[in-house]
Amino acid sequence: MSTVPFSERAWSHVADRYADICRHPFVTGLADGTLPDQIFAGYLVDDAHYLAGYARALARIASRLDDVEDVGTWATLAAGAVAAERTLHLGELSRRGLDVDGRPPSPSCVAYLAMLAQHALDSPVEVAVAAVLPCFRVYVEVGRQVAATAGGLDRHPYGPWIATYDSADFEASVRRAERTADRLAAGSTFEGSMLTAYAAATDREWHFWDEAWRAGGQALRR
């Protein structure tokens, strides 16, 4: 049995796909500030839809956990961390005069949320936990990397977004979620399914960025 925690083995398992995310023009444009604001705004709308569904998946997982401490942790993640992110998104959209309800979620968003909802309802709880982890880990890693290459965030066009994910509070939330996964994986016979769910969700993260890039580019060409 491996002594390396599941969360670290899972992250190594998706290293190539994470590298694809970092190379994506949406993320590189986010880092250097050249991402067109119209594309970023479209992403924010879609991500606000996503976060609402993500919070529901986290709440459902919290209700299924056996350990009382884990239940509290995951209820807090659903009610607190996600709410804070969504507040940022809605604030940024309001500043741009955009309404989430005026645009439906993208196909990538719908597919991603459907996958998470199915896991949260039907999969072994450790598999459901593994499926929602990449959203946490990808964003803290992207936030850290983008902040390192963006320079000072006070004048960066996307500084508030970057600062949200490159923060000690957000990283602490990620680590709390990963500790639950590590404990569950240690006594589970479903570790292979956990890795599969983790990899599938990481792939969905790439498609989410890509959908925003392509849809925004089409809108700019009209």
XYZ file of C-alpha atoms in Angstrom:
222
model
C 0.000 0.000 0.000
C 1.341 3.424 -0.964
C 2.307 5.811 1.821
C 1.760 8.795 -0.497
C -1.628 10.432 0.203
C -4.304 9.900 -2.427
C -4.592 13.622 -3.177
C -0.926 13.812 -4.175
C -1.033 10.630 -6.231
C -4.179 11.863 -7.979
C -2.559 15.218 -8.752
C 0.465 13.479 -10.229
C -1.907 11.279 -12.228
C -3.340 14.343 -14.034
C -0.059 16.249 -14.461
C -0.249 16.186 -18.266
C -3.819 17.494 -18.326
C -2.963 20.238 -15.866
C -0.080 21.243 -18.143
C -2.632 21.523 -20.972
C -4.681 23.861 -18.789
C -1.668 26.054 -18.058
C -0.869 26.287 -21.786
C -4.413 27.173 -22.765
C -4.694 30.684 -24.270
C -7.439 31.585 -21.796
C -5.100 30.953 -18.867
C -2.018 32.520 -20.463
C -4.101 35.550 -21.422
C -5.436 35.726 -17.885
C -1.885 35.762 -16.548
C -0.512 38.492 -18.802
C -3.697 40.577 -18.825
C -4.316 40.255 -22.566
C -7.455 38.120 -22.254
C -10.295 40.145 -23.839
C -12.733 41.300 -21.178
C -15.695 40.008 -23.183
C -14.267 36.491 -23.017
C -13.580 36.825 -19.297
C -17.104 38.115 -18.673
C -18.614 35.173 -20.530
C -16.526 32.830 -18.419
C -17.742 34.539 -15.240
C -21.378 34.019 -16.228
C -20.783 30.345 -16.888
C -18.762 29.915 -13.707
C -21.507 31.526 -11.618
C -23.887 28.874 -12.964
C -21.285 26.221 -12.219
C -20.687 27.339 -8.647
C -24.380 27.103 -7.820
C -24.427 23.474 -8.951
C -21.060 22.761 -7.356
C -22.336 23.977 -3.989
C -25.263 21.559 -4.269
C -22.884 18.676 -5.004
C -20.740 19.560 -1.985
C -23.810 19.768 0.245
C -25.016 16.380 -0.965
C -21.604 14.851 -0.277
C -21.564 16.415 3.211
C -24.863 14.681 3.991
C -23.388 11.295 3.070
C -20.170 11.427 5.082
C -19.985 9.274 8.222
C -17.460 11.286 10.183
C -19.083 14.231 11.999
C -15.992 16.388 11.540
C -16.037 15.706 7.800
C -19.729 16.610 7.645
C -18.973 19.975 9.221
C -16.007 20.578 6.947
C -17.937 19.856 3.778
C -21.011 21.807 4.865
C -18.687 24.758 5.468
C -17.101 24.306 2.056
C -20.538 24.332 0.430
C -21.856 27.320 2.359
C -18.700 29.366 2.789
C -15.923 28.957 0.246
C -18.239 28.561 -2.735
C -20.434 31.443 -1.572
C -17.391 33.708 -1.353
C -16.313 32.768 -4.874
C -19.798 33.312 -6.242
C -19.991 36.718 -4.547
C -16.825 37.708 -6.417
C -18.271 36.488 -9.711
C -21.588 38.266 -9.269
C -19.805 41.457 -8.215
C -17.615 41.379 -11.289
C -20.658 40.735 -13.481
C -22.656 43.528 -11.881
C -19.783 45.916 -12.533
C -20.022 44.934 -16.194
C -23.815 45.253 -16.289
C -24.324 41.521 -16.878
C -26.978 39.231 -15.415
C -26.372 35.529 -14.857
C -30.029 34.736 -15.486
C -29.831 36.314 -18.911
C -27.603 33.579 -20.299
C -27.958 29.792 -19.894
C -24.989 27.659 -18.858
C -22.759 26.359 -21.622
C -22.810 22.723 -22.757
C -19.483 22.135 -20.982
C -20.887 23.558 -17.753
C -24.037 21.426 -17.995
C -22.027 18.264 -18.696
C -19.586 18.917 -15.863
C -22.351 19.565 -13.325
C -24.290 16.512 -14.476
C -21.230 14.352 -13.875
C -20.688 15.784 -10.381
C -24.369 15.492 -9.480
C -24.448 11.848 -10.527
C -21.362 11.064 -8.448
C -22.739 12.954 -5.448
C -25.974 10.962 -5.600
C -24.988 7.498 -6.785
C -21.261 6.795 -6.464
C -19.496 5.555 -3.337
C -18.929 8.661 -1.261
C -15.141 8.486 -1.636
C -15.550 8.517 -5.423
C -17.892 11.504 -5.159
C -15.286 13.301 -3.042
C -12.573 12.547 -5.603
C -14.739 13.923 -8.410
C -15.134 17.364 -6.816
C -11.491 17.746 -5.753
C -10.013 18.918 -9.090
C -12.097 22.089 -9.056
C -10.403 22.977 -5.781
C -6.883 21.876 -6.668
C -6.806 23.175 -10.244
C -7.907 26.622 -9.149
C -5.444 26.978 -6.299
C -2.624 25.861 -8.605
C -3.733 28.128 -11.466
C -4.179 31.017 -9.033
C -0.657 30.549 -7.684
C 0.899 30.213 -11.132
C -0.990 33.120 -12.665
C -0.135 35.363 -9.700
C 3.546 34.489 -10.031
C 3.619 35.521 -13.697
C 1.162 38.426 -13.524
C 3.299 40.748 -11.434
C 1.530 43.255 -9.182
C -2.185 42.535 -8.967
C -3.281 46.037 -7.952
C -3.121 47.208 -11.584
C -3.872 43.900 -13.246
C -7.264 43.835 -15.042
C -8.109 40.517 -13.404
C -6.368 41.126 -10.101
C -9.383 40.463 -7.817
C -10.071 37.117 -9.502
C -6.433 36.049 -9.263
C -6.170 37.122 -5.618
C -9.216 35.028 -4.686
C -7.518 31.803 -5.725
C -3.957 32.789 -4.787
C -4.887 33.133 -1.137
C -4.133 31.349 2.103
C -7.849 31.004 2.890
C -8.650 29.286 -0.384
C -5.633 27.011 -0.115
C -6.717 26.028 3.407
C -10.131 25.028 2.041
C -8.461 22.908 -0.620
C -6.292 21.127 1.934
C -9.297 20.401 4.172
C -11.127 18.781 1.268
C -8.050 16.782 0.294
C -7.577 15.477 3.841
C -11.051 13.985 3.699
C -10.214 12.266 0.411
C -6.937 10.968 1.814
C -8.641 9.416 4.843
C -11.400 7.840 2.762
C -8.992 6.461 0.183
C -6.831 4.831 2.852
C -9.562 2.342 3.711
C -11.322 2.077 0.370
C -11.535 -0.616 -2.271
C -12.627 2.026 -4.796
C -9.328 3.852 -5.235
C -9.196 3.032 -8.951
C -12.638 4.571 -9.395
C -11.520 7.585 -7.361
C -8.593 8.166 -9.730
C -10.874 7.768 -12.756
C -13.351 10.319 -11.371
C -10.531 12.715 -10.496
C -9.061 12.499 -13.996
C -12.465 12.953 -15.650
C -13.161 16.064 -13.594
C -9.737 17.520 -14.409
C -10.495 16.989 -18.083
C -13.807 18.805 -17.585
C -11.863 21.729 -16.128
C -9.897 22.031 -19.375
C -13.094 21.912 -21.412
C -14.622 24.625 -19.227
C -11.755 27.031 -19.976
C -11.825 26.041 -23.638
C -15.583 26.593 -23.973
C -15.208 30.108 -22.570
C -12.360 30.832 -24.982
C -14.146 29.544 -28.054
C -17.558 31.031 -27.243
C -16.002 34.394 -26.400
C -13.949 34.372 -29.571
C -17.035 33.696 -31.666
C -18.838 36.579 -29.977
C -15.933 38.942 -30.709
C -15.974 37.983 -34.394
C -19.663 38.790 -34.829
